mmCIF file with all atom_site columns, C-alpha atoms in Angstrom:
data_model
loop_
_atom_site.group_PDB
_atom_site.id
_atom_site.type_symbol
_atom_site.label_atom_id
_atom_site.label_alt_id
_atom_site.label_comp_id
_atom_site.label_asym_id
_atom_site.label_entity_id
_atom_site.label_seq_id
_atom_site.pdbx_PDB_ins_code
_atom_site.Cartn_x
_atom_site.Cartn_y
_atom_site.Cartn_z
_atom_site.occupancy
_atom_site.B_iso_or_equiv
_atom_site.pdbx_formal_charge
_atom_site.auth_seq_id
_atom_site.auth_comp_id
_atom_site.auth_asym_id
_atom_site.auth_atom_id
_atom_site.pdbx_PDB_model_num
ATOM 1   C CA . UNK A 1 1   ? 54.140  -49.666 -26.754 1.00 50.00 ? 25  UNK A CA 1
ATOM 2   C CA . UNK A 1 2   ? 52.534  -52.336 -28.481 1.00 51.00 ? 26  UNK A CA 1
ATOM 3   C CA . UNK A 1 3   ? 51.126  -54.148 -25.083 1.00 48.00 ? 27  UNK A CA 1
ATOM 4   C CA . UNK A 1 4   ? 49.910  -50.712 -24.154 1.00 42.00 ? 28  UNK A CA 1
ATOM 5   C CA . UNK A 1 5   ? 47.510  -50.208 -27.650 1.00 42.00 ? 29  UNK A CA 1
ATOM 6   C CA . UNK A 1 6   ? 46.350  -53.668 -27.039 1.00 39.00 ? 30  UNK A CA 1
ATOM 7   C CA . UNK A 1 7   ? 45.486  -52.955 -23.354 1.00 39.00 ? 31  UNK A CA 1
ATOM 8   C CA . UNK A 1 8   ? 43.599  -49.654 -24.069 1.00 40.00 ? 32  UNK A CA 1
ATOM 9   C CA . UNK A 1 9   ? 41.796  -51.292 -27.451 1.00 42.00 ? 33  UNK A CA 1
ATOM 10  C CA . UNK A 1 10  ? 40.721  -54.006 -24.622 1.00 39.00 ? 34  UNK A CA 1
ATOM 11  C CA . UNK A 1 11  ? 39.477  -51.446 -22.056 1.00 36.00 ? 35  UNK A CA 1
ATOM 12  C CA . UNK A 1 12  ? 38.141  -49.226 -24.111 1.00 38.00 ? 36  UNK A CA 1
ATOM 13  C CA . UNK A 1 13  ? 35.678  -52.042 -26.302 1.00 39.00 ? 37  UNK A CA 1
ATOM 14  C CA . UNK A 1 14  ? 34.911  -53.617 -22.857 1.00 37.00 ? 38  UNK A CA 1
ATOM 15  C CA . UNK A 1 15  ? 33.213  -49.987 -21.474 1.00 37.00 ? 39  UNK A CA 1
ATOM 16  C CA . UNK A 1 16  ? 31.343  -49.555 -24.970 1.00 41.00 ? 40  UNK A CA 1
ATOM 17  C CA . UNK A 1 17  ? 30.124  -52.944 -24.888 1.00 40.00 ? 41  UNK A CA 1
ATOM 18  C CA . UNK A 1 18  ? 28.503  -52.829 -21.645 1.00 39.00 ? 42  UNK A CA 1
ATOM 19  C CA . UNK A 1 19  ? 24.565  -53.730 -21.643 1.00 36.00 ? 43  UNK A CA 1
ATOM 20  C CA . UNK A 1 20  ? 22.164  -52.319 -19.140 1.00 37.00 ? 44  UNK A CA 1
ATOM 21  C CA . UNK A 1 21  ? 20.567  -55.570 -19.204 1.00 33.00 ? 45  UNK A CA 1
ATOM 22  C CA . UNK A 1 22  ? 23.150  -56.711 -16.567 1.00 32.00 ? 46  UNK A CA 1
ATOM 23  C CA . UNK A 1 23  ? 22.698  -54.130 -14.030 1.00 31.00 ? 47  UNK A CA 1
ATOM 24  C CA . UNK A 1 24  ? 19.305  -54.564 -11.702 1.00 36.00 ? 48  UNK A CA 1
ATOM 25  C CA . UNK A 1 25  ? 16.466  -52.288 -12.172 1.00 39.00 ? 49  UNK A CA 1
ATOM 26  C CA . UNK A 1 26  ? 16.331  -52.283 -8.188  1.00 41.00 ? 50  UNK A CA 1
ATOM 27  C CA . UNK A 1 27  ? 18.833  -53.680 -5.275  1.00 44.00 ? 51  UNK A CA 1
ATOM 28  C CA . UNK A 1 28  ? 16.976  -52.235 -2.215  1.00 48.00 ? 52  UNK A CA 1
ATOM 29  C CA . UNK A 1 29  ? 17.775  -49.867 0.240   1.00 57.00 ? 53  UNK A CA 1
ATOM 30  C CA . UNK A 1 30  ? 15.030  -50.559 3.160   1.00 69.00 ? 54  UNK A CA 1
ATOM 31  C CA . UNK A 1 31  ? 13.152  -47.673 1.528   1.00 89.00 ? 55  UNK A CA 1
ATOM 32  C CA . UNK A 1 32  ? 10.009  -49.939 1.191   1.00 96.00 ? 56  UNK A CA 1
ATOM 33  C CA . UNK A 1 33  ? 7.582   -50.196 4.065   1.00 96.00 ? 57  UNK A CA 1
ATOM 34  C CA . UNK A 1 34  ? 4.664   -52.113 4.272   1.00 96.00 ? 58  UNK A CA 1
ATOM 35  C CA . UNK A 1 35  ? 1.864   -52.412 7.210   1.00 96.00 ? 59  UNK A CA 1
ATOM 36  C CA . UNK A 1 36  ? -0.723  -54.953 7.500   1.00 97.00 ? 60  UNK A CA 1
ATOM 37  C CA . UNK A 1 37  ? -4.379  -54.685 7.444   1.00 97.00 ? 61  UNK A CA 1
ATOM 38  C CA . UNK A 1 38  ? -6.697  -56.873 9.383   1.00 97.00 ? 62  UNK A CA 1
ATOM 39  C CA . UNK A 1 39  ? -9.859  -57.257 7.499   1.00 97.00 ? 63  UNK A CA 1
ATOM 40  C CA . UNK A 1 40  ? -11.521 -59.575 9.032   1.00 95.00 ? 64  UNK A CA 1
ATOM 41  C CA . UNK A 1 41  ? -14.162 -60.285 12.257  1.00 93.00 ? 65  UNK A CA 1
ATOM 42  C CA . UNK A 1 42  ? -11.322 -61.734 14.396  1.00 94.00 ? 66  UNK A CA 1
ATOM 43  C CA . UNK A 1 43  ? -7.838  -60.388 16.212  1.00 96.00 ? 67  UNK A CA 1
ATOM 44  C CA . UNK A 1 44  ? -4.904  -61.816 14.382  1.00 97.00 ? 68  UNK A CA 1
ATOM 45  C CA . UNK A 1 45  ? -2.072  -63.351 16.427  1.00 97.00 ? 69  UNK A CA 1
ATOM 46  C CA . UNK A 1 46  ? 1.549   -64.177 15.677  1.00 96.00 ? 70  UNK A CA 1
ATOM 47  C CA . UNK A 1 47  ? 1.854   -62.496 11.930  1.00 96.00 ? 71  UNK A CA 1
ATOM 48  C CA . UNK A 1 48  ? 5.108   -63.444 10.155  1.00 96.00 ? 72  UNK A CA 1
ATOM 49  C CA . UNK A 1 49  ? 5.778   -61.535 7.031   1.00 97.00 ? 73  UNK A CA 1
ATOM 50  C CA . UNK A 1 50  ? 8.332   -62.692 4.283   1.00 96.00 ? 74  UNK A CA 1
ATOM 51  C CA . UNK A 1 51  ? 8.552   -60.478 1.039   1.00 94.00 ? 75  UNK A CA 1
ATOM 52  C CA . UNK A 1 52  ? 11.845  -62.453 -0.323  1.00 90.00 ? 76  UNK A CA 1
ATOM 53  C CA . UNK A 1 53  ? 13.630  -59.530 0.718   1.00 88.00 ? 77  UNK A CA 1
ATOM 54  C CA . UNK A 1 54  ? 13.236  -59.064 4.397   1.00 90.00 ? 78  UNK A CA 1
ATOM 55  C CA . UNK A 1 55  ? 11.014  -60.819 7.277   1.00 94.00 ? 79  UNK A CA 1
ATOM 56  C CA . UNK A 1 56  ? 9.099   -59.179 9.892   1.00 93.00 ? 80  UNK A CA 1
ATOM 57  C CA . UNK A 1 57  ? 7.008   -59.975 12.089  1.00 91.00 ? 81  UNK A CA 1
ATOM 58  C CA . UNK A 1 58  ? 3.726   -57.726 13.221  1.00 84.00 ? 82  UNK A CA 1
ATOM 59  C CA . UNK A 1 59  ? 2.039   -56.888 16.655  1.00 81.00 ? 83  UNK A CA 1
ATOM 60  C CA . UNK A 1 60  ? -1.410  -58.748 16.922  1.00 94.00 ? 84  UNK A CA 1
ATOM 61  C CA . UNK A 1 61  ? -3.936  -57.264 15.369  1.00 97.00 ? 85  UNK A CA 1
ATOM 62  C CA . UNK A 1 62  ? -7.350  -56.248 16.789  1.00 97.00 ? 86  UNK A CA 1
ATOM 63  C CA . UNK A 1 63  ? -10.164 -56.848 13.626  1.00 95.00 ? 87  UNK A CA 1
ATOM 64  C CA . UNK A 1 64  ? -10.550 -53.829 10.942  1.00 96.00 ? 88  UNK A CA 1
ATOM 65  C CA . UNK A 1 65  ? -7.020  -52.707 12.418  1.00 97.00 ? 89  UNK A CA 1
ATOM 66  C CA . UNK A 1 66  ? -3.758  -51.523 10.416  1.00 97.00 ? 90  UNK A CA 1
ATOM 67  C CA . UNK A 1 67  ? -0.499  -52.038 12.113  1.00 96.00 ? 91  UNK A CA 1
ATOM 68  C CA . UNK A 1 68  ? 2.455   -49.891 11.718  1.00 94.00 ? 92  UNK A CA 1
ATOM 69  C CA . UNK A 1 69  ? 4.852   -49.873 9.124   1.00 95.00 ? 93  UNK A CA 1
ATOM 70  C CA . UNK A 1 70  ? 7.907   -52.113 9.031   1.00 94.00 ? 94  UNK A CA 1
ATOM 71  C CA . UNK A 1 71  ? 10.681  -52.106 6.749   1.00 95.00 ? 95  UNK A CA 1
ATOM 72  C CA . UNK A 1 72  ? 12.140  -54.034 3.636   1.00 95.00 ? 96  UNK A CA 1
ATOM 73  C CA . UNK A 1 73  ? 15.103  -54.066 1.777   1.00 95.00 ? 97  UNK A CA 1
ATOM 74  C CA . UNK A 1 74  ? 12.907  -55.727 -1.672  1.00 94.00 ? 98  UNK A CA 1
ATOM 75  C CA . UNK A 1 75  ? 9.122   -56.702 -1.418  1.00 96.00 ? 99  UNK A CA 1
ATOM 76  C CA . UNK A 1 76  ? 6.670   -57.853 -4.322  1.00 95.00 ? 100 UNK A CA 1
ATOM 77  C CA . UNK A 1 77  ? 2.407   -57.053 -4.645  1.00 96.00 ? 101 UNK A CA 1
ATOM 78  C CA . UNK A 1 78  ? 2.547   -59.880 -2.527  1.00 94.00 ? 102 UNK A CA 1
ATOM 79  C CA . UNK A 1 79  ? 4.719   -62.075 0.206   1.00 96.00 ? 103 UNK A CA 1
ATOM 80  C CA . UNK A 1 80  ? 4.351   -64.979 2.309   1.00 97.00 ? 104 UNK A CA 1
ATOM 81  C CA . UNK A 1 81  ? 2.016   -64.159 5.489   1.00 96.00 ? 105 UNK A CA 1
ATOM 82  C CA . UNK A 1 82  ? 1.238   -66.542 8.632   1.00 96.00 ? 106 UNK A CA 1
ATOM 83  C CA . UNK A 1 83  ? -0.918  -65.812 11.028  1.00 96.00 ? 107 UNK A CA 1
ATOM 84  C CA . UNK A 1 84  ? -3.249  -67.555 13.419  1.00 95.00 ? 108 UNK A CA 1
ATOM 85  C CA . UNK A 1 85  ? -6.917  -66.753 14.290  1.00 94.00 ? 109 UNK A CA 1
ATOM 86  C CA . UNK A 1 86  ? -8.439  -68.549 17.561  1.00 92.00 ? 110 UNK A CA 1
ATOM 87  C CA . UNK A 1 87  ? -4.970  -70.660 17.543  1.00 92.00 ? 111 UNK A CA 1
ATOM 88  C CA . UNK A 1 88  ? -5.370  -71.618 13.889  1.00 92.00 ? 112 UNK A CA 1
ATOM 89  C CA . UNK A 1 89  ? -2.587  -71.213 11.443  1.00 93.00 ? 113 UNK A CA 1
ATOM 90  C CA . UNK A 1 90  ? -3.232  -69.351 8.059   1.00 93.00 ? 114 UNK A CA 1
ATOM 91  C CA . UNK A 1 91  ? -0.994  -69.011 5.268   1.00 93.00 ? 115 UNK A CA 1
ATOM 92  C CA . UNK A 1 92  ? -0.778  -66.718 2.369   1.00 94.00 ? 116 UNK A CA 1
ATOM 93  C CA . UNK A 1 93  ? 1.822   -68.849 0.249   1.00 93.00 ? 117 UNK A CA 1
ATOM 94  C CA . UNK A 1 94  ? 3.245   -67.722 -3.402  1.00 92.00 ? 118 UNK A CA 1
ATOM 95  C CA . UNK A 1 95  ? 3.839   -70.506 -5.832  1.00 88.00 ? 119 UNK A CA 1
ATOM 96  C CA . UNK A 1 96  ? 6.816   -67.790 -7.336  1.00 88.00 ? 120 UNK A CA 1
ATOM 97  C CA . UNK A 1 97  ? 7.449   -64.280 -7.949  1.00 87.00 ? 121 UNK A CA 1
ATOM 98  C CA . UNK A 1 98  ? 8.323   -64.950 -12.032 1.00 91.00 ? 122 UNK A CA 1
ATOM 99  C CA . UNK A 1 99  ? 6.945   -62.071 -13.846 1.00 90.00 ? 123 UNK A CA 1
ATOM 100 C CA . UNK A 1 100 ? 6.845   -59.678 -10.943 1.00 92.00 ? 124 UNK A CA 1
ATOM 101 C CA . UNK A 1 101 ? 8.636   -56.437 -10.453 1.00 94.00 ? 125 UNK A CA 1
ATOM 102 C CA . UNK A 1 102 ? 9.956   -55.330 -7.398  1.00 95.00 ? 126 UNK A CA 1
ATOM 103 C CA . UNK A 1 103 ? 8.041   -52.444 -5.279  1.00 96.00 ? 127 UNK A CA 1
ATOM 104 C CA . UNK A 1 104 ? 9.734   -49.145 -5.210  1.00 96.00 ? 128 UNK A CA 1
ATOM 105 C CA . UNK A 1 105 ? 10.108  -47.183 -2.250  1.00 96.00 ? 129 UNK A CA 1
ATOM 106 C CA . UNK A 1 106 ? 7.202   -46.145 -0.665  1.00 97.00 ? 130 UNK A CA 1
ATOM 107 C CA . UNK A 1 107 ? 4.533   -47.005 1.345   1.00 98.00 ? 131 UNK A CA 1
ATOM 108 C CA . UNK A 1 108 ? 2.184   -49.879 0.548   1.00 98.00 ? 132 UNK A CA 1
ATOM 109 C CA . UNK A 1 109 ? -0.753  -52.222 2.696   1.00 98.00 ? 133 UNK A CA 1
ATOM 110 C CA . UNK A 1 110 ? -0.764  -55.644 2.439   1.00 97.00 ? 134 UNK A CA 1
ATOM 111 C CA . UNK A 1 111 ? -4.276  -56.261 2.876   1.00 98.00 ? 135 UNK A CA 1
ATOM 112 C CA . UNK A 1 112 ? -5.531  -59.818 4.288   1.00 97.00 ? 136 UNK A CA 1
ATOM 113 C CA . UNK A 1 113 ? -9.108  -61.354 4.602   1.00 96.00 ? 137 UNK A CA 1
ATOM 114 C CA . UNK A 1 114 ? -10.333 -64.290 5.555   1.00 92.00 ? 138 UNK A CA 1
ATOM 115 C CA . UNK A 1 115 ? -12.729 -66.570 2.928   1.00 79.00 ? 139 UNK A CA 1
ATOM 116 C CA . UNK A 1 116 ? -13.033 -69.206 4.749   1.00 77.00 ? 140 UNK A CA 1
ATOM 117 C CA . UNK A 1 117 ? -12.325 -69.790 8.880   1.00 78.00 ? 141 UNK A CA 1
ATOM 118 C CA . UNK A 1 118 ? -12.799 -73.667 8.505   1.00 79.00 ? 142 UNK A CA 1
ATOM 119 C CA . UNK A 1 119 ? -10.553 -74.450 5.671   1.00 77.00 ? 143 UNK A CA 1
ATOM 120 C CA . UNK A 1 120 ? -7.641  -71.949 6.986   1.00 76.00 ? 144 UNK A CA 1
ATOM 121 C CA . UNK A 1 121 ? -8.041  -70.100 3.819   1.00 83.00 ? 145 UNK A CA 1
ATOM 122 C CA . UNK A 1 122 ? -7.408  -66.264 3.618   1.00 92.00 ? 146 UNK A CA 1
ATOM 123 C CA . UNK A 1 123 ? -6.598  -63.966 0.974   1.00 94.00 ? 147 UNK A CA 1
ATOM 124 C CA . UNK A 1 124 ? -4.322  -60.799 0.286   1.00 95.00 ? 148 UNK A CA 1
ATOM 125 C CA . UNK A 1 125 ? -4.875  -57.540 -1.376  1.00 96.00 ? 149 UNK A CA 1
ATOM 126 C CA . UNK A 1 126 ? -2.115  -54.786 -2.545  1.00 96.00 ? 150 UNK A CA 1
ATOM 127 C CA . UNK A 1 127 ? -2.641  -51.426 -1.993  1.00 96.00 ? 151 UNK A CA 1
ATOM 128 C CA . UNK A 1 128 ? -0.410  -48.126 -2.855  1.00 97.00 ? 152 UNK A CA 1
ATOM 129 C CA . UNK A 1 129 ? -0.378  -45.885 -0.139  1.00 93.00 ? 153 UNK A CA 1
#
């Protein structure tokens, strides 16, 4: 009898102790999807897209043109994208995604321009759909 009151003391102060702090705000169910939007002068070839939680990759893309959506389990504002224009390779690279919250499910744009065609460097812009 004894082992049994020190079994259900044990259970029952391990349930009230439990902390929400534990349990993630979001695990991802492939509810997200994301399209791409080609904002700049030129057609966009071989897009790869990585939002830490999935990896695409995207039709070519004539200039001004959306593609369709794709799918993610997770995604952030913003993900690794590679592309090429005229053969040459662009990258939109994160450093981290410390601070950020995960999207939740919906529809979004990841919108990319080009700053500069020499250098390689391009840009990316969020948008809610």
């Amino acid at each position: 009898m004894k082992s049994l009151f020190v079994l259900t003391s044990f259970l029952l102060l391990t349930l009230a102790c439990k902390s929400d702090k534990f349990i993630p705000a979001y695990t991802g169910s492939g509810d997200i999807e994301i399209r791409l939007w080609n904002n700049t002068s030129f057609i966009m070839t071989d897009i790869f897209v990585n939002t830490s939680g999935g990896e695409n990759t995207y039709e070519s893309l004539d200039n001004k043109e959306k593609s369709t959506y794709r799918r993610f389990e997770k995604a952030y504002r913003y993900a690794f994208i590679s592309f090429k224009i005229k053969d040459k390779p662009y990258a939109i690279q994160p450093v981290d995604y410390v601070g950020e919250q995960l999207l939740e499910k919906g529809k979004y744009t990841y919108k990319v321009t080009v700053t500069d065609l020499d250098a390689g460097t391009a840009n990316l812009e969020f948008i809610v759909d």
